[in-house]
XYZ file of C-alpha atoms in Angstrom:
507
model
C 8.109 -5.237 32.962
C 9.945 -4.725 29.684
C 8.744 -6.207 26.406
C 11.013 -7.158 23.519
C 9.875 -6.504 19.953
C 11.677 -8.568 17.377
C 13.025 -6.656 14.380
C 11.423 -9.141 11.994
C 7.974 -8.638 13.567
C 8.001 -4.891 12.890
C 9.435 -5.379 9.384
C 6.861 -7.993 8.405
C 3.982 -6.065 9.969
C 4.842 -2.956 7.948
C 5.253 -4.995 4.763
C 1.910 -6.715 5.298
C 0.161 -3.414 6.088
C 1.527 -1.775 2.936
C 0.139 -4.585 0.810
C -3.166 -4.522 2.695
C -3.807 -0.796 2.220
C -2.782 -0.883 -1.427
C -5.979 -2.760 -2.297
C -8.379 -2.353 0.661
C -10.107 0.942 1.287
C -10.904 1.537 4.958
C -14.497 0.418 5.627
C -15.436 3.851 6.990
C -14.414 5.498 3.713
C -16.495 3.080 1.643
C -19.491 3.644 3.921
C -19.272 7.431 3.607
C -18.623 7.391 -0.148
C -21.551 5.040 -0.726
C -23.887 7.418 1.138
C -22.533 10.371 -0.808
C -23.101 8.440 -4.052
C -26.739 7.760 -3.149
C -27.518 11.425 -2.510
C -25.462 12.906 -5.363
C -27.528 14.820 -7.934
C -24.772 15.765 -10.399
C -24.649 13.102 -13.158
C -20.930 13.686 -13.814
C -20.010 13.473 -10.127
C -22.211 10.422 -9.599
C -20.544 8.669 -12.534
C -17.099 9.458 -11.101
C -18.117 8.051 -7.717
C -19.476 4.933 -9.408
C -16.098 4.410 -11.065
C -14.286 4.876 -7.740
C -16.596 2.444 -5.897
C -16.363 -0.134 -8.692
C -12.590 0.242 -8.801
C -12.441 -0.218 -5.020
C -14.282 -3.505 -5.100
C -12.216 -4.729 -8.088
C -9.014 -3.934 -6.178
C -10.268 -5.727 -3.068
C -11.128 -8.798 -5.130
C -7.999 -8.754 -7.293
C -5.485 -7.624 -4.633
C -4.167 -4.936 -6.959
C -3.596 -1.242 -6.191
C -6.499 1.170 -5.870
C -4.346 3.808 -7.559
C -1.230 3.640 -9.716
C 0.404 6.189 -7.381
C 1.035 3.871 -4.456
C 2.389 6.760 -2.432
C 5.096 7.849 -0.062
C 4.910 5.882 3.169
C 4.389 7.670 6.483
C 4.984 5.622 9.652
C 3.872 7.004 13.021
C 5.289 5.017 15.946
C 4.224 5.374 19.579
C 6.841 3.346 21.439
C 6.143 2.329 25.034
C 8.844 3.283 27.529
C 9.086 -0.365 28.599
C 9.752 -1.591 25.061
C 13.088 -2.635 23.668
C 13.825 -3.709 20.100
C 15.878 -6.823 19.412
C 17.839 -5.196 16.593
C 21.090 -3.433 15.887
C 19.397 -1.198 13.301
C 17.806 2.195 13.696
C 14.009 2.504 13.578
C 14.394 4.258 10.218
C 16.308 1.277 8.841
C 13.774 -1.220 10.212
C 10.823 0.694 8.775
C 12.595 1.085 5.429
C 13.123 -2.676 5.240
C 9.400 -3.179 5.850
C 8.571 -0.708 3.088
C 11.069 -2.342 0.727
C 9.585 -5.771 1.332
C 6.037 -4.500 0.987
C 6.628 -2.650 -2.264
C 8.638 -5.418 -3.920
C 6.182 -8.207 -3.181
C 6.165 -10.245 -6.429
C 2.448 -11.082 -6.136
C 1.493 -7.398 -6.058
C 4.489 -5.187 -6.861
C 3.756 -1.552 -6.101
C 4.981 1.433 -8.080
C 8.214 2.929 -6.733
C 7.887 6.725 -6.705
C 10.567 7.903 -4.255
C 13.580 9.893 -5.493
C 16.782 9.957 -3.443
C 17.833 13.519 -4.314
C 14.940 16.013 -4.325
C 16.989 18.887 -5.795
C 19.467 17.618 -8.361
C 19.585 14.009 -9.610
C 15.999 13.056 -8.636
C 16.867 9.399 -9.213
C 14.322 6.737 -8.345
C 15.402 4.491 -5.458
C 13.463 1.601 -7.086
C 12.023 0.283 -3.776
C 10.028 3.298 -2.504
C 12.396 3.921 0.393
C 13.095 5.828 2.498
C 9.792 6.255 4.282
C 8.943 9.168 6.585
C 9.148 8.037 10.218
C 7.786 9.880 13.257
C 8.464 8.481 16.752
C 6.856 9.361 20.070
C 7.842 7.767 23.403
C 4.802 7.008 25.554
C 4.055 5.069 28.756
C 3.460 1.355 28.363
C 4.845 -1.858 26.932
C 3.502 -1.843 23.369
C 4.355 -0.283 20.014
C 1.411 1.483 18.372
C 1.842 1.861 14.601
C -0.152 4.044 12.235
C 0.906 3.724 8.608
C -0.274 5.564 5.516
C 0.659 5.615 1.837
C 0.130 9.166 0.629
C -0.208 9.870 -3.086
C 1.558 12.860 -4.631
C -1.613 14.409 -6.041
C -3.126 15.004 -2.619
C 0.157 15.603 -0.795
C 1.016 18.416 -3.219
C -2.121 20.294 -2.157
C -0.975 20.635 1.475
C -1.372 24.150 2.849
C 0.101 26.042 5.812
C -0.798 29.519 7.002
C 0.502 31.499 9.957
C -2.728 33.337 10.702
C -3.208 36.206 13.108
C -4.752 35.163 16.441
C -8.114 36.747 15.640
C -8.388 35.381 12.078
C -11.117 32.887 11.162
C -10.153 29.288 10.439
C -13.406 28.842 8.536
C -12.737 31.826 6.287
C -9.208 30.599 5.544
C -10.334 27.045 4.714
C -13.247 28.153 2.511
C -10.944 30.558 0.672
C -8.123 28.027 0.318
C -9.917 24.849 -0.796
C -10.843 26.238 -4.257
C -7.173 27.081 -4.858
C -6.309 23.383 -4.431
C -8.052 22.486 -7.680
C -9.062 18.870 -8.250
C -5.602 17.272 -8.289
C -6.257 15.814 -4.831
C -9.055 13.669 -6.325
C -12.119 14.550 -4.291
C -14.279 13.314 -2.690
C -11.887 12.739 0.180
C -11.321 14.265 3.569
C -9.546 17.278 4.994
C -7.095 16.996 7.872
C -6.528 20.231 9.772
C -3.893 20.928 12.420
C -4.171 24.049 14.569
C -1.614 25.362 17.046
C 1.869 24.498 18.161
C 4.443 25.668 15.634
C 4.473 25.468 11.851
C 5.843 21.927 11.730
C 3.581 20.747 14.575
C 0.465 22.025 12.807
C 1.397 20.179 9.602
C 2.189 16.996 11.529
C -1.188 17.110 13.293
C -2.992 17.669 9.987
C -1.334 14.531 8.591
C -2.063 12.480 11.704
C -5.726 13.499 11.723
C -6.185 11.873 8.306
C -5.755 8.464 9.926
C -8.803 8.863 12.144
C -11.982 7.012 11.177
C -14.557 8.994 9.215
C -17.610 9.625 11.387
C -19.243 12.716 9.892
C -22.582 11.018 9.189
C -22.782 9.751 12.762
C -21.823 13.215 14.035
C -24.542 14.857 11.943
C -27.115 12.393 13.237
C -26.341 12.841 16.949
C -25.302 16.491 16.829
C -22.096 18.136 18.081
C -21.004 17.578 21.666
C -18.409 20.375 21.815
C -17.103 23.397 19.960
C -14.560 21.392 17.976
C -17.311 19.171 16.601
C -19.366 22.274 15.791
C -16.383 23.580 13.824
C -16.002 20.296 11.941
C -19.658 20.371 10.894
C -19.472 24.024 9.846
C -16.415 23.343 7.683
C -17.959 20.199 6.188
C -21.083 22.074 5.142
C -19.326 25.182 3.850
C -16.686 23.285 1.858
C -19.367 21.133 0.228
C -21.404 24.263 -0.510
C -18.548 25.345 -2.807
C -19.946 22.853 -5.333
C -16.514 21.527 -6.368
C -17.777 17.957 -6.290
C -16.219 14.631 -7.217
C -13.106 15.111 -9.382
C -13.878 18.862 -9.490
C -16.748 18.265 -11.929
C -19.333 20.026 -9.775
C -21.630 18.317 -7.293
C -22.956 18.034 -3.768
C -20.005 16.260 -2.124
C -16.432 17.513 -2.141
C -15.429 16.248 1.307
C -16.726 13.255 3.230
C -15.331 14.440 6.559
C -13.175 17.119 8.167
C -10.801 16.204 11.004
C -9.125 18.672 13.359
C -6.276 18.226 15.854
C -5.044 21.018 18.120
C -2.070 21.846 20.325
C -1.078 24.725 22.595
C 0.586 27.642 20.808
C 2.381 30.928 21.386
C 0.188 33.917 22.249
C 1.357 35.705 19.096
C 0.814 32.701 16.813
C -2.056 30.927 15.086
C -0.575 28.264 12.758
C -3.130 26.353 10.695
C -2.276 23.486 8.316
C -4.587 21.630 5.964
C -3.831 18.396 4.108
C -6.379 16.569 1.939
C -6.728 12.827 1.600
C -7.754 11.642 -1.845
C -10.197 9.041 -3.106
C -7.402 6.463 -2.690
C -7.413 6.851 1.090
C -4.900 4.305 2.445
C -3.976 3.802 6.085
C -3.723 1.053 8.713
C -3.373 0.853 12.494
C -1.900 -2.007 14.519
C -0.081 -2.767 17.773
C 2.893 -4.969 18.575
C 3.180 -6.487 22.057
C 6.058 -8.934 21.615
C 3.871 -11.899 20.663
C 4.620 -11.722 16.927
C 3.741 -9.725 13.835
C 0.418 -7.922 13.530
C -2.571 -9.394 11.725
C -4.951 -7.014 9.971
C -8.642 -7.884 9.714
C -9.668 -8.682 6.138
C -12.868 -6.811 5.300
C -15.919 -8.572 3.942
C -16.907 -7.827 0.359
C -20.387 -7.277 1.778
C -19.045 -3.952 3.094
C -19.014 -2.613 -0.473
C -22.212 -1.232 -1.982
C -23.724 -2.994 -4.974
C -22.498 -0.366 -7.441
C -21.051 -1.561 -10.737
C -19.920 0.993 -13.289
C -20.189 -0.028 -16.946
C -19.838 1.964 -20.189
C -23.008 3.865 -21.070
C -23.237 3.482 -24.834
C -26.318 5.695 -25.028
C -24.937 8.664 -23.086
C -21.325 8.381 -24.251
C -19.834 8.690 -27.729
C -17.400 6.008 -28.913
C -14.287 7.599 -30.437
C -11.701 6.051 -32.759
C -8.339 7.603 -31.896
C -6.757 6.068 -35.002
C -8.866 8.184 -37.370
C -9.420 11.243 -35.212
C -9.607 14.662 -36.919
C -9.773 18.223 -35.649
C -13.187 18.518 -37.259
C -14.466 15.735 -35.004
C -12.722 17.191 -31.952
C -14.481 20.503 -32.590
C -17.856 18.823 -32.041
C -17.015 17.790 -28.478
C -18.226 20.104 -25.729
C -17.173 20.379 -22.105
C -18.861 17.743 -19.974
C -19.409 15.294 -22.846
C -18.532 11.706 -21.953
C -16.493 9.693 -24.436
C -15.317 6.095 -24.759
C -11.866 6.051 -26.342
C -10.766 3.306 -28.706
C -7.498 2.832 -30.551
C -3.916 3.825 -29.924
C -2.657 6.562 -27.603
C 0.764 7.585 -26.334
C 1.727 8.137 -22.704
C 4.095 10.609 -21.119
C 4.409 12.675 -17.955
C 6.891 14.970 -16.200
C 10.232 13.375 -17.017
C 9.269 12.528 -20.609
C 8.041 16.076 -21.248
C 11.263 17.531 -19.867
C 13.337 15.272 -22.131
C 11.193 16.206 -25.155
C 11.717 19.881 -24.337
C 15.493 19.400 -24.140
C 15.603 17.475 -27.427
C 13.561 20.083 -29.278
C 15.775 22.864 -27.896
C 18.829 21.062 -29.305
C 17.171 20.439 -32.672
C 17.214 16.690 -32.148
C 14.513 14.504 -33.749
C 11.946 13.038 -31.362
C 11.775 9.229 -31.127
C 7.971 9.307 -31.481
C 5.628 11.385 -33.631
C 2.871 13.129 -31.683
C 1.162 14.621 -34.727
C -2.627 14.232 -34.579
C -2.287 11.890 -31.601
C -3.464 11.644 -28.011
C -1.178 11.572 -24.975
C -2.190 10.107 -21.623
C -0.501 11.505 -18.512
C 0.128 8.269 -16.631
C 2.797 6.283 -14.811
C 1.395 2.732 -14.618
C 2.087 -0.035 -12.141
C 4.030 -2.962 -13.580
C 1.792 -5.839 -14.761
C 1.602 -9.227 -13.072
C 0.419 -12.613 -14.317
C -1.851 -12.157 -17.364
C -2.215 -8.375 -17.081
C -1.455 -6.149 -20.065
C -0.577 -3.314 -17.689
C -1.027 -2.713 -13.986
C -3.339 -0.053 -12.525
C -2.994 2.975 -14.797
C -4.980 5.960 -13.626
C -4.235 9.566 -14.647
C -1.717 11.827 -12.968
C -2.274 15.509 -12.174
C -2.267 17.418 -15.463
C -1.268 20.824 -14.123
C 2.293 19.540 -13.768
C 2.411 19.327 -17.566
C 1.085 22.872 -18.074
C 4.581 24.337 -18.443
C 5.168 22.036 -21.435
C 1.758 22.189 -23.107
C 2.218 25.153 -25.422
C 5.512 23.652 -26.599
C 3.845 20.323 -27.315
C 0.948 21.891 -29.191
C 3.173 24.310 -31.140
C 5.978 21.959 -32.086
C 4.670 18.382 -32.138
C 1.130 18.578 -33.554
C -0.435 16.917 -30.495
C -4.256 17.166 -30.549
C -5.583 15.365 -27.429
C -4.375 15.357 -23.823
C -5.749 13.051 -21.112
C -5.148 13.409 -17.403
C -6.854 14.415 -14.184
C -7.792 17.750 -12.573
C -8.005 21.210 -14.086
C -5.629 23.080 -16.417
C -4.221 26.562 -15.797
C -5.394 29.716 -17.623
C -2.378 29.868 -19.967
C -2.832 26.226 -20.929
C -6.544 26.689 -21.550
C -5.744 29.613 -23.835
C -3.222 27.453 -25.703
C -5.855 24.718 -26.074
C -8.288 27.299 -27.491
C -5.664 28.739 -29.839
C -4.673 25.353 -31.257
C -8.263 24.007 -31.329
C -7.357 20.844 -29.417
C -8.949 19.235 -26.342
C -8.160 18.096 -22.842
C -9.960 15.003 -21.554
C -10.226 13.872 -17.951
C -10.121 10.321 -16.623
C -11.206 9.596 -13.045
C -8.460 9.723 -10.439
C -8.949 6.869 -7.978
C -10.171 4.384 -10.619
C -6.774 3.126 -11.806
C -7.508 -0.605 -11.777
C -10.802 -0.071 -13.602
C -9.099 2.092 -16.248
C -6.352 -0.486 -16.762
C -8.926 -3.044 -17.915
C -9.622 -0.842 -20.950
C -5.981 -1.210 -22.076
C -5.699 -4.138 -24.497
C -2.021 -3.832 -25.445
C 0.995 -1.893 -24.196
C 4.545 -1.390 -25.393
C 7.382 0.995 -24.620
C 8.252 3.239 -27.583
C 10.862 5.561 -26.071
C 12.740 6.641 -22.937
C 12.704 3.130 -21.441
C 15.227 4.222 -18.821
C 12.545 6.416 -17.237
C 10.654 3.352 -16.014
C 7.006 4.157 -15.361
C 7.630 7.606 -16.890
C 8.662 6.139 -20.264
C 6.608 6.780 -23.393
C 4.271 3.826 -23.920
C 1.754 3.142 -26.642
C -1.547 1.834 -25.296
C -4.263 0.300 -27.440
C -7.507 0.956 -25.562
C -11.092 -0.208 -25.809
C -13.898 1.961 -24.419
C -11.710 3.901 -21.979
C -14.062 6.338 -20.180
C -13.205 10.057 -20.200
C -14.958 13.399 -19.893
C -14.275 16.453 -22.055
C -12.713 18.749 -19.467
C -11.584 21.584 -21.794
C -13.137 21.737 -25.240
C -11.583 23.240 -28.375
C -13.191 26.595 -27.569
C -11.347 26.724 -24.237
C -14.397 26.121 -22.020
C -13.410 24.196 -18.872
C -15.765 21.951 -16.938
C -13.649 22.571 -13.835
C -14.781 26.200 -14.012
C -18.365 25.795 -15.156
C -19.190 22.693 -13.056
C -18.420 24.055 -9.565
C -19.948 27.433 -10.458
C -23.165 25.775 -11.579
C -23.387 23.490 -8.567
C -22.479 26.084 -5.943
C -25.432 28.101 -7.244
C -27.691 25.029 -7.199
C -26.641 24.048 -3.686
C -27.686 27.467 -2.422
C -31.237 26.570 -3.434
C -31.226 22.834 -2.653
C -32.549 21.579 0.697
C -29.566 19.260 1.097
C -30.160 16.150 3.202
C -26.958 15.569 5.147
C -27.768 12.562 7.295
């Protein structure tokens, strides 16, 4: 018997799911992160996890995004062979309308990040469409929908290798994870696809990220097959790297490792790996013709009783309005600071425009001399908010502009997330400036430190415009000090050595 799915039911279900996952972490992620927090021994990593857990609960209570990067939407549809859609539109068009409605919800507008021309114009579509749709026809009379919003920081760390048939997956993963840096905002999970063809392996890696985390349960009961043995081996060996939360060094880098496989050619061994970040966002629902889907609202009791607050004893309060290089020189990698005063913002598009203006000899609209810049693209504010969720973006994307900024503008402080490249670290050392790191995955928490916001330049760039924020006790860590010492190098090295001698309790 055939079942008819109304166009509006699929549209509204996607829109509702997009809103839902923007502010609710999956319960399995919270459970695993809470356990990792309890056993973490690295103070820096534990503090980062506390910020992420606090941010998660704040987002659940306030119905505001977990992360300012509200992602590119992936929709996986399994359509029953007995299903028909009451619509004259394509499935792509229907899904796009659901995404459009979800992202433009006036109660919780989400940041539009999708560009319609990836090569040339790179112009924002303003509604986060189109989404990426995958369709599979299956037996039955239902439509199974898995939907995820994937942030750019983690998506950009996707890896694919065409290994030789006798190569080791474990060796490749353990070698590759450190090359991903911290831009994917660990602790998260790794999705691995093995077999098929290149595109099939990548697709399976992405799909595996929507499975529930169950590593703690697996460790408690023990593996039942070789695939589970492989998952456990990878989980332990990746965590033994000591990368830790936000790349600061610690016991937990991944909360789980998922693997999907498919038959492959005798000469081939494709392996893909895609990380999911601390802002893990996905939902699963079915449509059977009876109306739109209804997602179960989690109980706030699912969240651990962890509340991050500024530590005025362990952290130094800094006045950005009177900052000098002499003061900056006293900060050492790993120090925690609470920033106060005025800072500028700017990311990829703003840096490119600054570069073009300087090359033409044109005056800049803003002076960066002796100032701090925050790499951020905030969500638009609603109601009484000063600014929407405003967490850091991946700083390595600004590396190509850093020496120019330090040489020609007099910039002294940079704030973002993840590590910096060797050339940038050398430029930081040469100019005696610093790079500070805010926690990726704590965007709503960070936004509460922003007391005023105004656009100073490049308004046409939207969320990539240059803002001036006035902040109060914004938490950061000194990631690269004025001597060029990076915590993203020293932290994992220190903790990988410690882990080798720690009897780690894993369950």
